[in-house]
């Protein structure tokens, strides 16, 4: 979620500029979620209520399934090791470089 990425970089103008460069590089694609897809997000949040799964994670899992993606860049590695894609496939969690 782009919002979370900017939130994490918010305290530093330099980090915020790095996020903007990343966005403008074409490395990510922005996807919209339609109102008709909201029940699927609700179902995911209910399925993983023991974690609990937040709206942002549910959105990422849903979009990954919809767009046939399996890689995720996240600092939430433990949860994404638990979440499953369609067909019980695991996410490929990309390493995050921490300062």
Tab-separated table of N, CA and C in Angstrom:
chain	number	residue	atom	x	y	z
A	1	UNK	N	0.846	-1.163	0.000
A	1	UNK	CA	0.000	0.000	0.000
A	1	UNK	C	0.893	1.227	0.000
A	2	UNK	N	0.696	2.010	-0.982
A	2	UNK	CA	1.505	3.212	-1.144
A	2	UNK	C	1.354	4.151	0.044
A	3	UNK	N	0.169	4.203	0.601
A	3	UNK	CA	-0.073	5.062	1.762
A	3	UNK	C	0.847	4.686	2.916
A	4	UNK	N	0.994	3.391	3.167
A	4	UNK	CA	1.862	2.937	4.259
A	4	UNK	C	3.322	3.250	3.977
A	5	UNK	N	3.725	3.126	2.731
A	5	UNK	CA	5.106	3.424	2.369
A	5	UNK	C	5.431	4.889	2.645
A	6	UNK	N	4.528	5.767	2.254
A	6	UNK	CA	4.742	7.190	2.543
A	6	UNK	C	4.665	7.477	4.041
A	7	UNK	N	3.807	6.768	4.754
A	7	UNK	CA	3.717	6.946	6.208
A	7	UNK	C	5.052	6.607	6.874
A	8	UNK	N	5.656	5.503	6.451
A	8	UNK	CA	6.931	5.080	7.040
A	8	UNK	C	8.053	6.074	6.746
A	9	UNK	N	7.976	6.742	5.611
A	9	UNK	CA	9.023	7.699	5.220
A	9	UNK	C	8.712	9.123	5.653
A	10	UNK	N	7.567	9.332	6.256
A	10	UNK	CA	7.034	10.671	6.520
A	10	UNK	C	7.929	11.568	7.364
A	11	UNK	N	8.715	11.026	8.240
A	11	UNK	CA	9.501	11.851	9.158
A	11	UNK	C	10.768	12.426	8.517
A	12	UNK	N	11.064	11.989	7.300
A	12	UNK	CA	12.289	12.425	6.643
A	12	UNK	C	12.004	12.849	5.202
A	13	UNK	N	12.334	14.068	4.891
A	13	UNK	CA	12.141	14.550	3.513
A	13	UNK	C	12.975	13.725	2.532
A	14	UNK	N	14.177	13.350	2.943
A	14	UNK	CA	15.047	12.543	2.080
A	14	UNK	C	14.390	11.197	1.777
A	15	UNK	N	13.844	10.552	2.814
A	15	UNK	CA	13.189	9.254	2.614
A	15	UNK	C	11.931	9.401	1.760
A	16	UNK	N	11.188	10.477	1.972
A	16	UNK	CA	9.996	10.720	1.160
A	16	UNK	C	10.373	10.882	-0.307
A	17	UNK	N	11.452	11.588	-0.580
A	17	UNK	CA	11.916	11.749	-1.964
A	17	UNK	C	12.343	10.408	-2.554
A	18	UNK	N	12.941	9.543	-1.740
A	18	UNK	CA	13.307	8.200	-2.218
A	18	UNK	C	12.062	7.417	-2.623
A	19	UNK	N	11.003	7.542	-1.823
A	19	UNK	CA	9.751	6.861	-2.156
A	19	UNK	C	9.210	7.393	-3.478
A	20	UNK	N	9.216	8.716	-3.654
A	20	UNK	CA	8.741	9.284	-4.920
A	20	UNK	C	9.565	8.784	-6.102
A	21	UNK	N	10.880	8.696	-5.956
A	21	UNK	CA	11.730	8.179	-7.047
A	21	UNK	C	11.349	6.733	-7.367
A	22	UNK	N	11.106	5.949	-6.315
A	22	UNK	CA	10.698	4.553	-6.494
A	22	UNK	C	9.374	4.484	-7.259
A	23	UNK	N	8.417	5.302	-6.868
A	23	UNK	CA	7.109	5.318	-7.528
A	23	UNK	C	7.255	5.716	-8.995
A	24	UNK	N	8.022	6.756	-9.261
A	24	UNK	CA	8.194	7.240	-10.635
A	24	UNK	C	9.055	6.313	-11.490
A	25	UNK	N	9.763	5.380	-10.875
A	25	UNK	CA	10.630	4.470	-11.631
A	25	UNK	C	9.847	3.442	-12.436
A	26	UNK	N	8.584	3.281	-12.109
A	26	UNK	CA	7.788	2.263	-12.786
A	26	UNK	C	7.890	0.903	-12.135
A	27	UNK	N	8.533	0.829	-10.985
A	27	UNK	CA	8.716	-0.448	-10.292
A	27	UNK	C	7.419	-0.982	-9.695
A	28	UNK	N	6.431	-0.116	-9.536
A	28	UNK	CA	5.150	-0.549	-8.981
A	28	UNK	C	4.025	-0.134	-9.917
A	29	UNK	N	2.929	-0.844	-9.800
A	29	UNK	CA	1.729	-0.535	-10.562
A	29	UNK	C	0.613	-0.299	-9.559
A	30	UNK	N	-0.089	0.807	-9.713
A	30	UNK	CA	-1.211	1.092	-8.826
A	30	UNK	C	-2.454	0.386	-9.345
A	31	UNK	N	-3.148	-0.303	-8.456
A	31	UNK	CA	-4.368	-1.025	-8.806
A	31	UNK	C	-5.522	-0.500	-7.974
A	32	UNK	N	-6.660	-0.363	-8.596
A	32	UNK	CA	-7.857	0.089	-7.886
A	32	UNK	C	-8.647	-1.112	-7.374
A	33	UNK	N	-9.325	-0.903	-6.269
A	33	UNK	CA	-10.252	-1.896	-5.732
A	33	UNK	C	-11.653	-1.322	-5.914
A	34	UNK	N	-12.497	-2.081	-6.562
A	34	UNK	CA	-13.871	-1.641	-6.822
A	34	UNK	C	-14.773	-1.996	-5.640
A	35	UNK	N	-15.878	-1.282	-5.520
A	35	UNK	CA	-16.832	-1.554	-4.440
A	35	UNK	C	-17.283	-3.010	-4.429
A	36	UNK	N	-17.446	-3.596	-5.596
A	36	UNK	CA	-17.901	-4.983	-5.695
A	36	UNK	C	-16.898	-5.969	-5.101
A	37	UNK	N	-15.648	-5.541	-4.917
A	37	UNK	CA	-14.613	-6.419	-4.367
A	37	UNK	C	-14.526	-6.349	-2.841
A	38	UNK	N	-15.205	-5.397	-2.241
A	38	UNK	CA	-15.126	-5.226	-0.788
A	38	UNK	C	-15.563	-6.464	-0.004
A	39	UNK	N	-16.600	-7.210	-0.436
A	39	UNK	CA	-16.933	-8.437	0.296
A	39	UNK	C	-15.778	-9.449	0.334
A	40	UNK	N	-14.980	-9.495	-0.716
A	40	UNK	CA	-13.821	-10.401	-0.726
A	40	UNK	C	-12.794	-9.969	0.311
A	41	UNK	N	-12.602	-8.654	0.466
A	41	UNK	CA	-11.685	-8.149	1.492
A	41	UNK	C	-12.211	-8.490	2.881
A	42	UNK	N	-13.514	-8.316	3.069
A	42	UNK	CA	-14.134	-8.648	4.353
A	42	UNK	C	-13.938	-10.132	4.665
A	43	UNK	N	-14.129	-10.984	3.656
A	43	UNK	CA	-13.957	-12.427	3.849
A	43	UNK	C	-12.519	-12.765	4.244
A	44	UNK	N	-11.550	-12.128	3.618
A	44	UNK	CA	-10.146	-12.364	3.984
A	44	UNK	C	-9.875	-11.946	5.420
A	45	UNK	N	-10.384	-10.783	5.806
A	45	UNK	CA	-10.168	-10.300	7.169
A	45	UNK	C	-10.814	-11.238	8.183
A	46	UNK	N	-11.954	-11.815	7.839
A	46	UNK	CA	-12.617	-12.781	8.724
A	46	UNK	C	-11.827	-14.080	8.801
A	47	UNK	N	-11.312	-14.535	7.656
A	47	UNK	CA	-10.548	-15.788	7.621
A	47	UNK	C	-9.290	-15.699	8.488
A	48	UNK	N	-8.642	-14.554	8.479
A	48	UNK	CA	-7.396	-14.378	9.226
A	48	UNK	C	-7.596	-13.530	10.481
A	49	UNK	N	-8.771	-13.591	11.068
A	49	UNK	CA	-9.089	-12.770	12.245
A	49	UNK	C	-8.177	-13.074	13.427
A	50	UNK	N	-7.606	-14.264	13.475
A	50	UNK	CA	-6.711	-14.615	14.588
A	50	UNK	C	-5.373	-13.887	14.508
A	51	UNK	N	-5.025	-13.296	13.352
A	51	UNK	CA	-3.730	-12.601	13.221
A	51	UNK	C	-3.718	-11.271	13.953
A	52	UNK	N	-4.582	-10.335	13.862
A	52	UNK	CA	-5.667	-10.150	12.898
A	52	UNK	C	-5.154	-9.500	11.617
A	53	UNK	N	-5.860	-9.737	10.525
A	53	UNK	CA	-5.513	-9.137	9.235
A	53	UNK	C	-6.193	-7.774	9.129
A	54	UNK	N	-5.410	-6.757	8.832
A	54	UNK	CA	-5.965	-5.424	8.632
A	54	UNK	C	-6.420	-5.223	7.194
A	55	UNK	N	-7.070	-4.100	6.966
A	55	UNK	CA	-7.591	-3.779	5.638
A	55	UNK	C	-6.468	-3.694	4.600
A	56	UNK	N	-5.344	-3.115	4.978
A	56	UNK	CA	-4.228	-2.976	4.030
A	56	UNK	C	-3.722	-4.344	3.585
A	57	UNK	N	-3.513	-5.257	4.530
A	57	UNK	CA	-3.045	-6.599	4.173
A	57	UNK	C	-4.089	-7.336	3.340
A	58	UNK	N	-5.359	-7.211	3.711
A	58	UNK	CA	-6.424	-7.864	2.945
A	58	UNK	C	-6.432	-7.352	1.504
A	59	UNK	N	-6.214	-6.065	1.345
A	59	UNK	CA	-6.178	-5.481	0.008
A	59	UNK	C	-5.015	-6.047	-0.798
A	60	UNK	N	-3.848	-6.151	-0.175
A	60	UNK	CA	-2.681	-6.702	-0.881
A	60	UNK	C	-2.901	-8.156	-1.281
A	61	UNK	N	-3.449	-8.962	-0.376
A	61	UNK	CA	-3.704	-10.372	-0.686
A	61	UNK	C	-4.727	-10.477	-1.815
A	62	UNK	N	-5.788	-9.706	-1.725
A	62	UNK	CA	-6.828	-9.734	-2.762
A	62	UNK	C	-6.267	-9.320	-4.125
A	63	UNK	N	-5.527	-8.218	-4.148
A	63	UNK	CA	-4.966	-7.749	-5.420
A	63	UNK	C	-3.949	-8.735	-5.984
A	64	UNK	N	-3.173	-9.365	-5.128
A	64	UNK	CA	-2.214	-10.371	-5.597
A	64	UNK	C	-2.948	-11.521	-6.278
A	65	UNK	N	-4.040	-11.973	-5.675
A	65	UNK	CA	-4.838	-13.029	-6.299
A	65	UNK	C	-5.448	-12.554	-7.611
A	66	UNK	N	-6.028	-11.373	-7.605
A	66	UNK	CA	-6.700	-10.845	-8.792
A	66	UNK	C	-5.731	-10.635	-9.949
A	67	UNK	N	-4.533	-10.159	-9.639
A	67	UNK	CA	-3.550	-9.832	-10.674
A	67	UNK	C	-2.555	-10.965	-10.940
A	68	UNK	N	-2.760	-12.117	-10.296
A	68	UNK	CA	-1.879	-13.293	-10.449
A	68	UNK	C	-0.436	-12.974	-10.092
A	69	UNK	N	-0.254	-12.326	-8.956
A	69	UNK	CA	1.073	-11.993	-8.438
A	69	UNK	C	1.341	-12.830	-7.201
A	70	UNK	N	2.615	-13.122	-6.943
A	70	UNK	CA	2.917	-13.876	-5.727
A	70	UNK	C	4.009	-13.229	-4.880
A	71	UNK	N	4.620	-12.168	-5.363
A	71	UNK	CA	5.693	-11.510	-4.616
A	71	UNK	C	5.141	-10.295	-3.885
A	72	UNK	N	5.635	-10.084	-2.673
A	72	UNK	CA	5.212	-8.931	-1.889
A	72	UNK	C	6.428	-8.362	-1.168
A	73	UNK	N	6.524	-7.051	-1.181
A	73	UNK	CA	7.573	-6.344	-0.448
A	73	UNK	C	6.903	-5.746	0.775
A	74	UNK	N	7.260	-6.238	1.950
A	74	UNK	CA	6.573	-5.820	3.165
A	74	UNK	C	7.490	-5.938	4.372
A	75	UNK	N	7.236	-5.093	5.364
A	75	UNK	CA	7.932	-5.260	6.642
A	75	UNK	C	7.137	-6.204	7.538
A	76	UNK	N	5.966	-6.602	7.079
A	76	UNK	CA	5.062	-7.484	7.812
A	76	UNK	C	5.301	-8.935	7.380
A	77	UNK	N	6.540	-9.379	7.484
A	77	UNK	CA	6.923	-10.665	6.920
A	77	UNK	C	6.266	-11.855	7.601
A	78	UNK	N	6.060	-11.793	8.908
A	78	UNK	CA	5.452	-12.924	9.622
A	78	UNK	C	4.029	-13.178	9.131
A	79	UNK	N	3.255	-12.111	8.966
A	79	UNK	CA	1.880	-12.294	8.506
A	79	UNK	C	1.838	-12.813	7.077
A	80	UNK	N	2.672	-12.272	6.200
A	80	UNK	CA	2.640	-12.717	4.812
A	80	UNK	C	3.237	-14.111	4.633
A	81	UNK	N	3.948	-14.604	5.628
A	81	UNK	CA	4.363	-16.006	5.612
A	81	UNK	C	3.172	-16.906	5.938
A	82	UNK	N	2.167	-16.352	6.604
A	82	UNK	CA	0.963	-17.095	6.984
A	82	UNK	C	-0.121	-17.006	5.917
A	83	UNK	N	-0.309	-15.837	5.329
A	83	UNK	CA	-1.367	-15.644	4.335
A	83	UNK	C	-1.122	-16.537	3.122
A	84	UNK	N	-2.212	-16.984	2.512
A	84	UNK	CA	-2.116	-17.845	1.340
A	84	UNK	C	-2.859	-17.238	0.158
A	85	UNK	N	-2.298	-17.485	-1.004
A	85	UNK	CA	-2.935	-17.114	-2.261
A	85	UNK	C	-3.894	-18.231	-2.663
A	86	UNK	N	-4.632	-18.015	-3.738
A	86	UNK	CA	-5.522	-19.051	-4.251
A	86	UNK	C	-4.724	-20.332	-4.479
A	87	UNK	N	-5.340	-21.460	-4.222
A	87	UNK	CA	-4.655	-22.737	-4.368
A	87	UNK	C	-3.674	-23.017	-3.249
A	88	UNK	N	-3.817	-22.301	-2.140
A	88	UNK	CA	-2.966	-22.446	-0.951
A	88	UNK	C	-1.489	-22.173	-1.236
A	89	UNK	N	-1.236	-21.373	-2.261
A	89	UNK	CA	0.144	-21.013	-2.598
A	89	UNK	C	0.657	-19.959	-1.633
A	90	UNK	N	1.951	-20.033	-1.346
A	90	UNK	CA	2.593	-19.079	-0.445
A	90	UNK	C	3.052	-17.844	-1.214
A	91	UNK	N	3.118	-16.740	-0.482
A	91	UNK	CA	3.712	-15.532	-1.031
A	91	UNK	C	5.227	-15.688	-1.081
A	92	UNK	N	5.829	-15.051	-2.050
A	92	UNK	CA	7.282	-14.893	-2.062
A	92	UNK	C	7.528	-13.524	-1.427
A	93	UNK	N	7.986	-13.544	-0.182
A	93	UNK	CA	8.198	-12.303	0.566
A	93	UNK	C	9.588	-11.782	0.239
A	94	UNK	N	9.636	-10.604	-0.362
A	94	UNK	CA	10.912	-10.003	-0.753
A	94	UNK	C	11.589	-9.382	0.461
A	95	UNK	N	12.900	-9.458	0.519
A	95	UNK	CA	13.612	-8.888	1.670
A	95	UNK	C	13.522	-7.368	1.685
A	96	UNK	N	13.396	-6.835	2.876
A	96	UNK	CA	13.324	-5.388	3.067
A	96	UNK	C	14.624	-4.930	3.693
A	97	UNK	N	15.223	-3.927	3.082
A	97	UNK	CA	16.451	-3.353	3.626
A	97	UNK	C	16.062	-2.319	4.668
A	98	UNK	N	16.456	-2.559	5.887
A	98	UNK	CA	16.125	-1.630	6.973
A	98	UNK	C	17.321	-0.753	7.288
A	99	UNK	N	17.033	0.520	7.628
A	99	UNK	CA	18.138	1.440	7.948
A	99	UNK	C	18.871	1.041	9.213
